[in-house]
GROMACS .gro file of C-alpha atoms in nm:
model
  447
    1UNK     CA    1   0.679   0.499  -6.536
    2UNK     CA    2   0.422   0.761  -6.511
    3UNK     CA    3   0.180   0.480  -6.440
    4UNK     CA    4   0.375   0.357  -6.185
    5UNK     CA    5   0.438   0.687  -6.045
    6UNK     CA    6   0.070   0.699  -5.945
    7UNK     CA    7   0.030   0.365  -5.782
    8UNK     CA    8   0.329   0.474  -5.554
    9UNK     CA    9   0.170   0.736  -5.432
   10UNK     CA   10  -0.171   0.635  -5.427
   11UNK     CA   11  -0.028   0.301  -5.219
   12UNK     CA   12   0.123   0.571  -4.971
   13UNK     CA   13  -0.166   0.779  -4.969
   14UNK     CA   14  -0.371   0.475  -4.844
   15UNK     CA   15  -0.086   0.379  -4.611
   16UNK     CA   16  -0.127   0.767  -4.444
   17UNK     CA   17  -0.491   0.770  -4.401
   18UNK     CA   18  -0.483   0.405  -4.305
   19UNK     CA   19  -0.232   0.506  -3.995
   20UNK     CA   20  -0.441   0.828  -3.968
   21UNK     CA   21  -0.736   0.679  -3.929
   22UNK     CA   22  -0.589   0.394  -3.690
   23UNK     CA   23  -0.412   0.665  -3.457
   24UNK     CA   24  -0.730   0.814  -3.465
   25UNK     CA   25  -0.920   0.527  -3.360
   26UNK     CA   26  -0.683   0.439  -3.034
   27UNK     CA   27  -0.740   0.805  -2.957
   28UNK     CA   28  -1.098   0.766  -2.940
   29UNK     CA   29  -1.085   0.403  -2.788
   30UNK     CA   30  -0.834   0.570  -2.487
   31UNK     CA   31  -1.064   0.837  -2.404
   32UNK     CA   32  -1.365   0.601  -2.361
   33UNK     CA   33  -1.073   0.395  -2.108
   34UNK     CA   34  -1.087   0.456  -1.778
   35UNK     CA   35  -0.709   0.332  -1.622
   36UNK     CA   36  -0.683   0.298  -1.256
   37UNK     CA   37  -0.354   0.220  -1.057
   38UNK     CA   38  -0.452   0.080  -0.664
   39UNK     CA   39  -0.321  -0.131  -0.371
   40UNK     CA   40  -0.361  -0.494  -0.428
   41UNK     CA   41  -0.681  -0.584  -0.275
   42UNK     CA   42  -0.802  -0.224  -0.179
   43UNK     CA   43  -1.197  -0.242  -0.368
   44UNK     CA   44  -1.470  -0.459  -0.406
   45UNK     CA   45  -1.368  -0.545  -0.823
   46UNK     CA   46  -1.790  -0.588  -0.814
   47UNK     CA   47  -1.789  -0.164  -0.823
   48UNK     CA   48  -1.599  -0.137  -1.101
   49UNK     CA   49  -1.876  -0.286  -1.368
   50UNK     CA   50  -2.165  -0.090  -1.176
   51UNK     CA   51  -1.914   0.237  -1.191
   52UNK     CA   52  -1.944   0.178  -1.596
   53UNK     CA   53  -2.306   0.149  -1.549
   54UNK     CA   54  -2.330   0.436  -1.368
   55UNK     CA   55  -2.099   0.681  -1.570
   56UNK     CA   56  -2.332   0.577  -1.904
   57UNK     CA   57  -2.642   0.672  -1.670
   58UNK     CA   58  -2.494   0.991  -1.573
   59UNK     CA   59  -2.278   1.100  -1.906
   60UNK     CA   60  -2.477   0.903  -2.181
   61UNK     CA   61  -2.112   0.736  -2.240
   62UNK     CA   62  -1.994   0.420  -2.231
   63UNK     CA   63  -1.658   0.316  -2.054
   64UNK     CA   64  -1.403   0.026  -2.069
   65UNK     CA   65  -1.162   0.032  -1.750
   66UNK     CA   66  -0.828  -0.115  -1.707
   67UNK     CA   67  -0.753  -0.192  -1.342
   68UNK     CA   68  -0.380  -0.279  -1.214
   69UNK     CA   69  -0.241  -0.300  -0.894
   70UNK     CA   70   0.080  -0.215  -0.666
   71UNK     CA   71   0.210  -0.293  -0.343
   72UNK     CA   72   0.452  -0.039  -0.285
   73UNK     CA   73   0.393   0.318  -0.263
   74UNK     CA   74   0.732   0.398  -0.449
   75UNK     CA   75   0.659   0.169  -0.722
   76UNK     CA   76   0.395   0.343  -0.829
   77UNK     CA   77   0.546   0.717  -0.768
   78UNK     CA   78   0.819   0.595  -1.032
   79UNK     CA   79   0.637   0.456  -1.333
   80UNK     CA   80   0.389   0.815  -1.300
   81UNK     CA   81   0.706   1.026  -1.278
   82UNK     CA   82   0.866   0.882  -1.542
   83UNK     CA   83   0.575   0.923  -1.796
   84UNK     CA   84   0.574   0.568  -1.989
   85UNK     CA   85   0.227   0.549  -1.795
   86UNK     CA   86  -0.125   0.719  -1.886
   87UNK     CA   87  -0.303   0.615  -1.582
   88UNK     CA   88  -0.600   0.850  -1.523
   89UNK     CA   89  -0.628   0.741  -1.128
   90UNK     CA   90  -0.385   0.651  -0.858
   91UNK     CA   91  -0.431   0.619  -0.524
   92UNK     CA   92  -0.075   0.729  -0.320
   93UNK     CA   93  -0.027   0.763   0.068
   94UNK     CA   94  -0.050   1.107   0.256
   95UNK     CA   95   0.371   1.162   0.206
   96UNK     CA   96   0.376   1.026  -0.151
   97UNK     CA   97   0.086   1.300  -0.244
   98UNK     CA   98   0.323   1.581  -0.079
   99UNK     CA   99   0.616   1.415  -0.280
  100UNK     CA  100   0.376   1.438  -0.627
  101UNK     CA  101   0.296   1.789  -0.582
  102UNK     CA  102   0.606   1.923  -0.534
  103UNK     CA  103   0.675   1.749  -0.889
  104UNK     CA  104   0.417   1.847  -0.992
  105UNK     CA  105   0.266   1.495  -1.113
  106UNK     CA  106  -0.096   1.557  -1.026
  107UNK     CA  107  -0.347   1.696  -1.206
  108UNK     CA  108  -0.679   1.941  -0.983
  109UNK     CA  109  -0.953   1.743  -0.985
  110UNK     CA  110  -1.303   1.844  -1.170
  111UNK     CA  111  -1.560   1.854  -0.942
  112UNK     CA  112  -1.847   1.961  -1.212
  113UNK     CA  113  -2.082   1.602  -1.235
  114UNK     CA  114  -2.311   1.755  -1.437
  115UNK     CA  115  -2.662   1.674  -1.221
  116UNK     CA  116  -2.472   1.437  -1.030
  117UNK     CA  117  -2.456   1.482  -0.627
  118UNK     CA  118  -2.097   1.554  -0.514
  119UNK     CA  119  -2.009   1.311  -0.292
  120UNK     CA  120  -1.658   1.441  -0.258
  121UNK     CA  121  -1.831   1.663   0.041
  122UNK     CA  122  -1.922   1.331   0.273
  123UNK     CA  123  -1.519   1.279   0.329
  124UNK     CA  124  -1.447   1.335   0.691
  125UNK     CA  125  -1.370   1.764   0.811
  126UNK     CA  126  -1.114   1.581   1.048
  127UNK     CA  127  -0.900   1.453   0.754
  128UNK     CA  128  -0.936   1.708   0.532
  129UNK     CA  129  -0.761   1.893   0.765
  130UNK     CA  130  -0.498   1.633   0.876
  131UNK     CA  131  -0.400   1.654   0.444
  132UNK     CA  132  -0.386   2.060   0.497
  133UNK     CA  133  -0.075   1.987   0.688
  134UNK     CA  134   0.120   1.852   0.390
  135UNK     CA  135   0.362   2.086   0.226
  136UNK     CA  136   0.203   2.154  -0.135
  137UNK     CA  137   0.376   2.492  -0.235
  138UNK     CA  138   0.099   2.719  -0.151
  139UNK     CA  139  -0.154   2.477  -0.331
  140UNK     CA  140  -0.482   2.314  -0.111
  141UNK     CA  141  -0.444   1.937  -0.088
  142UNK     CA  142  -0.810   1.886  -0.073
  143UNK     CA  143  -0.800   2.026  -0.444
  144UNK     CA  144  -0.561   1.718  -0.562
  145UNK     CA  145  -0.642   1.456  -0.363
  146UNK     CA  146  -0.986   1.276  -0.212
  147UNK     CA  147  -0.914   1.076   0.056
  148UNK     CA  148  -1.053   0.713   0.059
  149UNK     CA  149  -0.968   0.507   0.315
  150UNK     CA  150  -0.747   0.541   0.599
  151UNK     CA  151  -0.644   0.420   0.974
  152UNK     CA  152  -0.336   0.355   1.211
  153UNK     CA  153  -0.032   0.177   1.271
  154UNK     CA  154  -0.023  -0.125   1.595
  155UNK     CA  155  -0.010  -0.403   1.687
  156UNK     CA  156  -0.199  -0.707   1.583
  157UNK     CA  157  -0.185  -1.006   1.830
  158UNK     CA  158  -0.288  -1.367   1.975
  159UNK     CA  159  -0.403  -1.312   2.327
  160UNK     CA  160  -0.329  -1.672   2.367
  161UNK     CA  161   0.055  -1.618   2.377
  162UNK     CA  162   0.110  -1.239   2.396
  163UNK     CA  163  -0.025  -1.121   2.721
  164UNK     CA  164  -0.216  -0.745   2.714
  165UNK     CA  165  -0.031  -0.556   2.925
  166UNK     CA  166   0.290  -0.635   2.711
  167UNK     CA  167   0.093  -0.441   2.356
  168UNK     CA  168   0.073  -0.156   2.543
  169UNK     CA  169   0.396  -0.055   2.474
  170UNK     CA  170   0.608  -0.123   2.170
  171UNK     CA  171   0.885  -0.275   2.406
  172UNK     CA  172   0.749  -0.611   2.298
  173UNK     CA  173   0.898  -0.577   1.952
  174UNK     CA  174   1.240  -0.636   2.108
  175UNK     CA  175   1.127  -0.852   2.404
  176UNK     CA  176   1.379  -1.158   2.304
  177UNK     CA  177   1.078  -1.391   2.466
  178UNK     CA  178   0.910  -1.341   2.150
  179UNK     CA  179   1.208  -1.415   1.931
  180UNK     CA  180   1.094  -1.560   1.604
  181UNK     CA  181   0.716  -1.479   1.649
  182UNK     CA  182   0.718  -1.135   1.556
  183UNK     CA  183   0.679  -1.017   1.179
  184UNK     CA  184   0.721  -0.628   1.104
  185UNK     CA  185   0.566  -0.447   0.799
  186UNK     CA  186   0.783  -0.428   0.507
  187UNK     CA  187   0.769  -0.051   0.490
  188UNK     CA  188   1.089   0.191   0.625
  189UNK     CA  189   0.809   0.461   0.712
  190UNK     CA  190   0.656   0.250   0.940
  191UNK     CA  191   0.945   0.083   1.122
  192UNK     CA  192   1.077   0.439   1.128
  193UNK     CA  193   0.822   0.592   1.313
  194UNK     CA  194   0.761   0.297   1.544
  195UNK     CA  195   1.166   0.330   1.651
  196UNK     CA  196   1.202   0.677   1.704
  197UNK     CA  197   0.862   0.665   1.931
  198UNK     CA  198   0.983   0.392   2.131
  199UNK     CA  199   1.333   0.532   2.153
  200UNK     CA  200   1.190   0.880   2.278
  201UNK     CA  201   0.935   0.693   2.516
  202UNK     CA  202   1.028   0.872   2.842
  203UNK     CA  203   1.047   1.199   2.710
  204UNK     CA  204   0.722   1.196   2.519
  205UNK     CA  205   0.575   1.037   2.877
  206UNK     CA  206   0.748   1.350   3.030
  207UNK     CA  207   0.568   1.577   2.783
  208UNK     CA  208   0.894   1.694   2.613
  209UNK     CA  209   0.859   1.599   2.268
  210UNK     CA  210   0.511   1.456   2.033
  211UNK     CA  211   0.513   1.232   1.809
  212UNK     CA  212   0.421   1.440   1.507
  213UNK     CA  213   0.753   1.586   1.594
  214UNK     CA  214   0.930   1.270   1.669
  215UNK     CA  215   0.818   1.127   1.296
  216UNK     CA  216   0.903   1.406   1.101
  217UNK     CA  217   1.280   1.443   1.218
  218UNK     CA  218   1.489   1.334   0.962
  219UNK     CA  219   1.792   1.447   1.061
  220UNK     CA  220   2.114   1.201   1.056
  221UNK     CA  221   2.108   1.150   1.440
  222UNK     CA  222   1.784   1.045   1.465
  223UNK     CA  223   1.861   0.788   1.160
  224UNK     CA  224   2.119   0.667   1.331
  225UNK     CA  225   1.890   0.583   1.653
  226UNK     CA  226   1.638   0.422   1.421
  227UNK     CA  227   1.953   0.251   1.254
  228UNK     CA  228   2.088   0.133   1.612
  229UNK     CA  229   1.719  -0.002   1.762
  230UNK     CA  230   1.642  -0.156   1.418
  231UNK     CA  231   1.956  -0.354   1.478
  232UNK     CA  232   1.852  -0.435   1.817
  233UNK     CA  233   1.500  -0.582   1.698
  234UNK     CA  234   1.602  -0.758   1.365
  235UNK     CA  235   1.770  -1.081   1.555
  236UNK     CA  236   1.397  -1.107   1.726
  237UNK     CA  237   1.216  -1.099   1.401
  238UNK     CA  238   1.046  -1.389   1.212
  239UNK     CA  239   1.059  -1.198   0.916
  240UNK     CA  240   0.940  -0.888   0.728
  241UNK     CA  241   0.587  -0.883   0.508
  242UNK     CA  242   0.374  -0.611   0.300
  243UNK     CA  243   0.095  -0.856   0.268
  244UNK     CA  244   0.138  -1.256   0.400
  245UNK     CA  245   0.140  -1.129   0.791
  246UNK     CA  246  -0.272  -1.110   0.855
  247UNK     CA  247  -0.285  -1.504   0.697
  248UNK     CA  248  -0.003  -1.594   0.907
  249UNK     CA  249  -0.151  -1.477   1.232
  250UNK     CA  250  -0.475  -1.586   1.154
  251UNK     CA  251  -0.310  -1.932   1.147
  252UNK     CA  252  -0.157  -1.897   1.486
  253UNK     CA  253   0.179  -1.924   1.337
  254UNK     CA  254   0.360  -1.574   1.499
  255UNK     CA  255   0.251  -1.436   1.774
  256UNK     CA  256   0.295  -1.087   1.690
  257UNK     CA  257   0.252  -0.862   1.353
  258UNK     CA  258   0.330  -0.460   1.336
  259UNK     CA  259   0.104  -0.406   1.082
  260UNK     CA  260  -0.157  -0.128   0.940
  261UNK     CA  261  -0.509  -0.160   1.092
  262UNK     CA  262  -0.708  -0.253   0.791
  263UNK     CA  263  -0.503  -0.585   0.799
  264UNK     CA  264  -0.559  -0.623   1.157
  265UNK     CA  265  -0.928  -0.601   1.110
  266UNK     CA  266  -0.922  -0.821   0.788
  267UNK     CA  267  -0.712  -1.085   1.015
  268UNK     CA  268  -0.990  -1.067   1.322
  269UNK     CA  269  -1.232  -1.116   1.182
  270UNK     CA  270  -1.086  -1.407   0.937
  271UNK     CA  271  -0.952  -1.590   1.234
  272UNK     CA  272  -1.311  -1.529   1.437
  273UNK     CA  273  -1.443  -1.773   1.173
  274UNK     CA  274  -1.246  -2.056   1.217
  275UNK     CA  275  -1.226  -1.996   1.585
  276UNK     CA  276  -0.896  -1.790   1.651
  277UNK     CA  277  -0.858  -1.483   1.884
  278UNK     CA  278  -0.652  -1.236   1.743
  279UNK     CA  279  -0.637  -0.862   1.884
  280UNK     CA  280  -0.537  -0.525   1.761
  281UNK     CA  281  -0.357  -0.250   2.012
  282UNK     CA  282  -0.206   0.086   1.980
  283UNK     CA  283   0.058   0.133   2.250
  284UNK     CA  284   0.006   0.399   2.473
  285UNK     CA  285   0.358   0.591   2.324
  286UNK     CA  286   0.193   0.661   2.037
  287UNK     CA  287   0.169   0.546   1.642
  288UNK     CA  288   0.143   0.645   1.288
  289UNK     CA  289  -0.212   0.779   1.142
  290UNK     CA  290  -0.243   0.759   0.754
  291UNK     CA  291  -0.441   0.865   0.450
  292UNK     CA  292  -0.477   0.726   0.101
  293UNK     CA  293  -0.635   0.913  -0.131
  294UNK     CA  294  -0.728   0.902  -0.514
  295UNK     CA  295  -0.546   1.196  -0.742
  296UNK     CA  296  -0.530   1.223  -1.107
  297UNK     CA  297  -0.177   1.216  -1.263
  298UNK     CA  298  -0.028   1.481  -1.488
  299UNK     CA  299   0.009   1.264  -1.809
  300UNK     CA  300  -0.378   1.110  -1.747
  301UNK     CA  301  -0.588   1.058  -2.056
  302UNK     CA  302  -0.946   1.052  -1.955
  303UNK     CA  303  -0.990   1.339  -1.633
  304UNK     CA  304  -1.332   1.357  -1.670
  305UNK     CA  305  -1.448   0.950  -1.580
  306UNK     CA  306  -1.150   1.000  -1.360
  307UNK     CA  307  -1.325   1.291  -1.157
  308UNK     CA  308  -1.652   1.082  -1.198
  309UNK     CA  309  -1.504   0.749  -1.060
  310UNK     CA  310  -1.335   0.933  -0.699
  311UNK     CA  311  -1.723   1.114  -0.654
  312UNK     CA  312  -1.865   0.763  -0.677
  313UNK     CA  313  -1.638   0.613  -0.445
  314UNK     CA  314  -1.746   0.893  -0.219
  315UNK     CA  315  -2.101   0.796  -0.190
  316UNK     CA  316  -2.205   0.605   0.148
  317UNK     CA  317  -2.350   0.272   0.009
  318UNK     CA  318  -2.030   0.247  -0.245
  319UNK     CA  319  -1.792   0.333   0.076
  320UNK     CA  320  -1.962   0.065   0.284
  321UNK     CA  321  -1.942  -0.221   0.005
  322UNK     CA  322  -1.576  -0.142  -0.012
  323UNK     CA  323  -1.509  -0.151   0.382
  324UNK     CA  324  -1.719  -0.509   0.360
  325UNK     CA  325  -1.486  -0.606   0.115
  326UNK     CA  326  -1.093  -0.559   0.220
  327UNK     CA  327  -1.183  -0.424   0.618
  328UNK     CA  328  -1.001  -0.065   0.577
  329UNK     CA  329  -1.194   0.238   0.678
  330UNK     CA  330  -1.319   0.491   0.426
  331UNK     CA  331  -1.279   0.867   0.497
  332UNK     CA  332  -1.614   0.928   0.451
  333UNK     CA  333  -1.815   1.027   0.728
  334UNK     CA  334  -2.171   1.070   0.673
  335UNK     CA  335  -2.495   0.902   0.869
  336UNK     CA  336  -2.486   0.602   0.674
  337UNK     CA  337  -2.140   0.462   0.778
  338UNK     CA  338  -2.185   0.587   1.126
  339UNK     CA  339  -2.504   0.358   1.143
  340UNK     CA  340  -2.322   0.067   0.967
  341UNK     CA  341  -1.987   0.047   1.194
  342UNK     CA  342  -2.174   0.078   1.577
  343UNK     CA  343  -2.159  -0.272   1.706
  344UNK     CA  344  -2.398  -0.356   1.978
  345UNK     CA  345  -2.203  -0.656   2.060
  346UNK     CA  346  -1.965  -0.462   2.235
  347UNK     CA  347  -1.978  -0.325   2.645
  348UNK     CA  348  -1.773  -0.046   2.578
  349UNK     CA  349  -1.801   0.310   2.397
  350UNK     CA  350  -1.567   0.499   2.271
  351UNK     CA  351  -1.528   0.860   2.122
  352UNK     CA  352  -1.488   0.906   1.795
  353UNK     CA  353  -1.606   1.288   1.755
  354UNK     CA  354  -1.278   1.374   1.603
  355UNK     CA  355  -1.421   1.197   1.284
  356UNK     CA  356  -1.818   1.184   1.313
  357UNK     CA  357  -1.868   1.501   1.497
  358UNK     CA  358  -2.090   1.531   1.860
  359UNK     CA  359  -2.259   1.247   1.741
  360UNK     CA  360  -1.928   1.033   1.766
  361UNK     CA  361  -1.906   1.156   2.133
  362UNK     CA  362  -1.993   0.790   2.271
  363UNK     CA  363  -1.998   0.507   1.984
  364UNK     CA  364  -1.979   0.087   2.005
  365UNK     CA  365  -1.725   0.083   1.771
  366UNK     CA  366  -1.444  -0.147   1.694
  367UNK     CA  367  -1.108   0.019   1.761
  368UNK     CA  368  -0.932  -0.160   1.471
  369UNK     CA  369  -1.150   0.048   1.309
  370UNK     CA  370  -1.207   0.408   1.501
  371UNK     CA  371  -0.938   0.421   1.804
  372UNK     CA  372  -1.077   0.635   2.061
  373UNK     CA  373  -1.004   1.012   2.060
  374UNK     CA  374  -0.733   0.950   2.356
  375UNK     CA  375  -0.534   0.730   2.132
  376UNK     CA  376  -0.622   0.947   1.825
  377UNK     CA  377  -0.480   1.246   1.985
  378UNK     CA  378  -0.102   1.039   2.019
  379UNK     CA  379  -0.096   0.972   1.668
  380UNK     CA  380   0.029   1.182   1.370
  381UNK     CA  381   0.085   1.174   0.996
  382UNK     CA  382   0.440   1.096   0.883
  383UNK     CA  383   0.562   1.345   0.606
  384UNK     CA  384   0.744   1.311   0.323
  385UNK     CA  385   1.154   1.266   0.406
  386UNK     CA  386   1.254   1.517   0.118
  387UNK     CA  387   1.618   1.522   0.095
  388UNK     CA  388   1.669   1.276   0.361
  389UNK     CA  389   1.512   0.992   0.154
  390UNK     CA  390   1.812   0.859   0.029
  391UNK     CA  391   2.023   0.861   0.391
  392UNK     CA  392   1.641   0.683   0.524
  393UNK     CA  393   1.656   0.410   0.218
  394UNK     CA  394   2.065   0.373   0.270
  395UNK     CA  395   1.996   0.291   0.671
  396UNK     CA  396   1.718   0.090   0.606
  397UNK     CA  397   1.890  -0.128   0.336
  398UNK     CA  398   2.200  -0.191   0.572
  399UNK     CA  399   1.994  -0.267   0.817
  400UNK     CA  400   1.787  -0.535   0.623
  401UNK     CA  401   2.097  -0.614   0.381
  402UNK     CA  402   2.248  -0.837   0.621
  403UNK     CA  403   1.947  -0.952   0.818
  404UNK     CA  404   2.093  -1.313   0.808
  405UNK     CA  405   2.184  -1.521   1.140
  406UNK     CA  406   2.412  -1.814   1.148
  407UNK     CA  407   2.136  -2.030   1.082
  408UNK     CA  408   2.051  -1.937   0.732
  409UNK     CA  409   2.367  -1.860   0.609
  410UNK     CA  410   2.447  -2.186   0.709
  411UNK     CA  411   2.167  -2.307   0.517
  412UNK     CA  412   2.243  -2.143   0.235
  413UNK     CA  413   2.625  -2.241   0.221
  414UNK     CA  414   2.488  -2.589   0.248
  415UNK     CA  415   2.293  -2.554  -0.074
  416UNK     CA  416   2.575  -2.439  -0.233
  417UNK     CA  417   2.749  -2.691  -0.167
  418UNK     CA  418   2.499  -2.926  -0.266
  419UNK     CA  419   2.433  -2.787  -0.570
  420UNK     CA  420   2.824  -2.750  -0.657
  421UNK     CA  421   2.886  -3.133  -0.596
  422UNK     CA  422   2.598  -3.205  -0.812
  423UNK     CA  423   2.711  -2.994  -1.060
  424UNK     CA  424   3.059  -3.157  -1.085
  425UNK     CA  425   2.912  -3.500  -1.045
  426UNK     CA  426   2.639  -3.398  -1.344
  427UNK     CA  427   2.963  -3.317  -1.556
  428UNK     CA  428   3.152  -3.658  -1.475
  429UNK     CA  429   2.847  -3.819  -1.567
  430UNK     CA  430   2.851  -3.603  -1.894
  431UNK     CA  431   3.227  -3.660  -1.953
  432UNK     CA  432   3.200  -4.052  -1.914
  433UNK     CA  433   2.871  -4.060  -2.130
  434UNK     CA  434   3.072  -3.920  -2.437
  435UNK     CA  435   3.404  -4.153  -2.349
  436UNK     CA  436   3.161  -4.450  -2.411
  437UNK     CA  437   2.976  -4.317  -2.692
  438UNK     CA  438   3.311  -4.248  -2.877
  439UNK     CA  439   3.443  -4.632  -2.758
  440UNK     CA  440   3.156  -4.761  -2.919
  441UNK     CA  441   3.169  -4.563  -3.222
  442UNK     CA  442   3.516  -4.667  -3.233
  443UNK     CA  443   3.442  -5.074  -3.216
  444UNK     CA  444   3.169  -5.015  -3.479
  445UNK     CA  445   3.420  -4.902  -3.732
  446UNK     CA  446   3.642  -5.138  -3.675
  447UNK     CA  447   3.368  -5.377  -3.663
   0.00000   0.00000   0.00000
């Protein structure tokens, strides 16, 4: 027994230290793991392995990332408020960041790279200041977010069936002789905005009301306007997309797409190639301007390569490889990307000091891109709906719930149909299968 007695616990002792020493080893492995949550198609991958490259140059240490991907801002606020996920980097919208501070989900960034540069200080004064605006309970945005790409809200379109003047305004969203060629973004903020603006369009032309104003008014009337013009579009619509619109346009399939400006520019130049026109407006009522920015989340594992990883996205040749890549606009500002985005093909200049200073004052740019100030100065950042979020999602959801005309529920009752008569007709063929199998079996034994 006594010998026994000493196996058993020598057996567990090795079990502890086994599990001790494998607990111990995950730790380590998860602090040399880098985990970043993006957009779907928002870097060039390429960065990643020459990020691990650099962080050994600059730290000595060597680094194994794990990259996933999202398509909905909300998706992402959930899994990092819930906890079940350790991601070290995330990269929310402007409202979604004011949403994660007051939950306090994010985590002040470390700006101490050893004898690295800080890059952080390239990102544009302009939207620096346009984050100041959020509502972070006394705390400074700019110390939990880094802003890394950003741009506006319009209208992407084919010139060949969708005249100019009618992009000017946002009218041409419920213009019924575009019914079935427009798609609208898949996002409530957005169509939110773009209703209230249009809805208010003679008394922002009057000077009564801004749009910054406009987009932040969450109160139940102004839902139910967005509710009642919503209605009014949806017959009109195509459809609604977070991703498929650019490729559709680019294959001159809809006419018209309400869609984020990185997209547009993605689509224009895609289409270019295989010789398509597609265009990109802002209506002169006004639009949406927005900011995404890398933070670190409250249960991340590894702040430090985190911290590391938003400075190198912050330096100009890294910025520029990643506007190449998926067409958005990067929130730095420095010499470098003002040199890379003039285009001397163009006639016209436009003025972009509001983001690249005095030297902006008269740039060939391409307004996907940089609007000009005049537009710029119509635009505001949409907030974060608080308490209203719920009323926002209920409206939106009755709105799309039934977003089915006669001709797909008619459709759809047909499949039914279908698929009921050749269920009942599968069964018959069942039930007469086993009536001859037991006839036979019967004949063999009295065979």
């Amino acid at each position: 027994m006594k010998n026994k007695s000493v196996f058993c616990f020598l057996a567990g002792l090795a079990f502890v230290v086994s599990g001790f020493v494998s607990c111990h080893s995950h730790s380590e492995r998860r602090l040399s793991t880098l985990k970043i949550y993006n957009w779907g198609d928002y870097i060039d991958e390429s960065v990643l392995d020459d990020f691990k490259a650099w962080y050994k140059e600059q730290t000595g240490e060597e680094l194994r990332i794990v990259y996933q991907v999202f398509d909905i801002n909300e998706i992402m606020l959930t899994k990092i408020a819930r906890g079940k996920e350790d991601f070290d980097l995330v990269c929310p919208s402007d409202y979604i960041i004011e949403r994660m501070m007051k939950k306090d989900l994010l985590l002040p960034i470390r700006r101490h790279f050893g004898d690295s540069t800080d890059y952080t200080r390239n990102i544009a004064p302009y939207i620096t200041q346009e984050l100041s605006k959020l509502d972070c309970r006394g705390r400074r945005t700019s110390d939990y977010a880094v802003p890394y790409m950003w741009g506006t809200t319009g209208l992407l379109y084919n010139p060949k069936f969708v005249a100019e003047e009618d992009v000017q305004s946002w009218a041409c969203l419920w213009n019924p002789k575009y019914r079935g060629k427009i798609l609208m973004k898949d996002s409530y903020r957005d169509v939110y905005g773009t209703c209230i603006i249009y809805a208010n369009r003679e008394g922002l032309a009057r000077g009564e009301v801004s749009v910054d104003a406009l987009m932040n008014d969450y109160s139940q009337a102004t839902i139910d306007t967005v509710e009642v013009y919503m209605k009014a579009m949806k017959p009109l619509l195509a459809g609604w997309e977070a991703d498929f619109g650019k490729e559709m346009m680019t294959k001159s399939k809809l006419y018209l797409n309400m869609t984020w400006s990185g997209d547009a520019e993605w689509a224009i130049q895609e289409a270019g190639a295989i010789g398509t026109e597609l265009a990109y407006a802002i209506p002169e009522e006004g639009s949406t301007v927005w900011y995404d920015c890398w933070a670190i989340p409250k249960y991340a594992k590894n702040v430090k390569a985190a911290s590391y990883f938003i400075n190198y996205m912050c330096r100009p040749d890294i910025a520029i490889r990643n506007m190449e890549e998926i067409g958005y606009v990067s929130a730095v500002s420095s010499p470098e990307i003002m040199e890379y985005v003039q285009d001397s093909t163009l006639s016209a200049c436009s003025d972009v000091s509001y983001f690249f200073g005095e030297a902006g004052k008269a740039l060939k740019v391409r307004h996907t891109m940089y609007p000009d100030k005049r537009f710029m100065e119509k635009c505001a950042m949409e907030r974060d709906f608080g308490d209203a979020t719920e009323a926002v999602l209920d409206m939106w959801s009755n709105v799309k719930g039934d977003n089915l005309n006669p001709g797909i529920l008619t459709f759809i009752f047909v499949c039914f149909g279908a698929l009921l008569v050749l269920g009942i007709y599968s069964k018959y063929k069942r039930k007469r299968r086993q009536q001859s199998i037991r006839l036979l079996k019967s004949r063999r034994t009295k065979a």
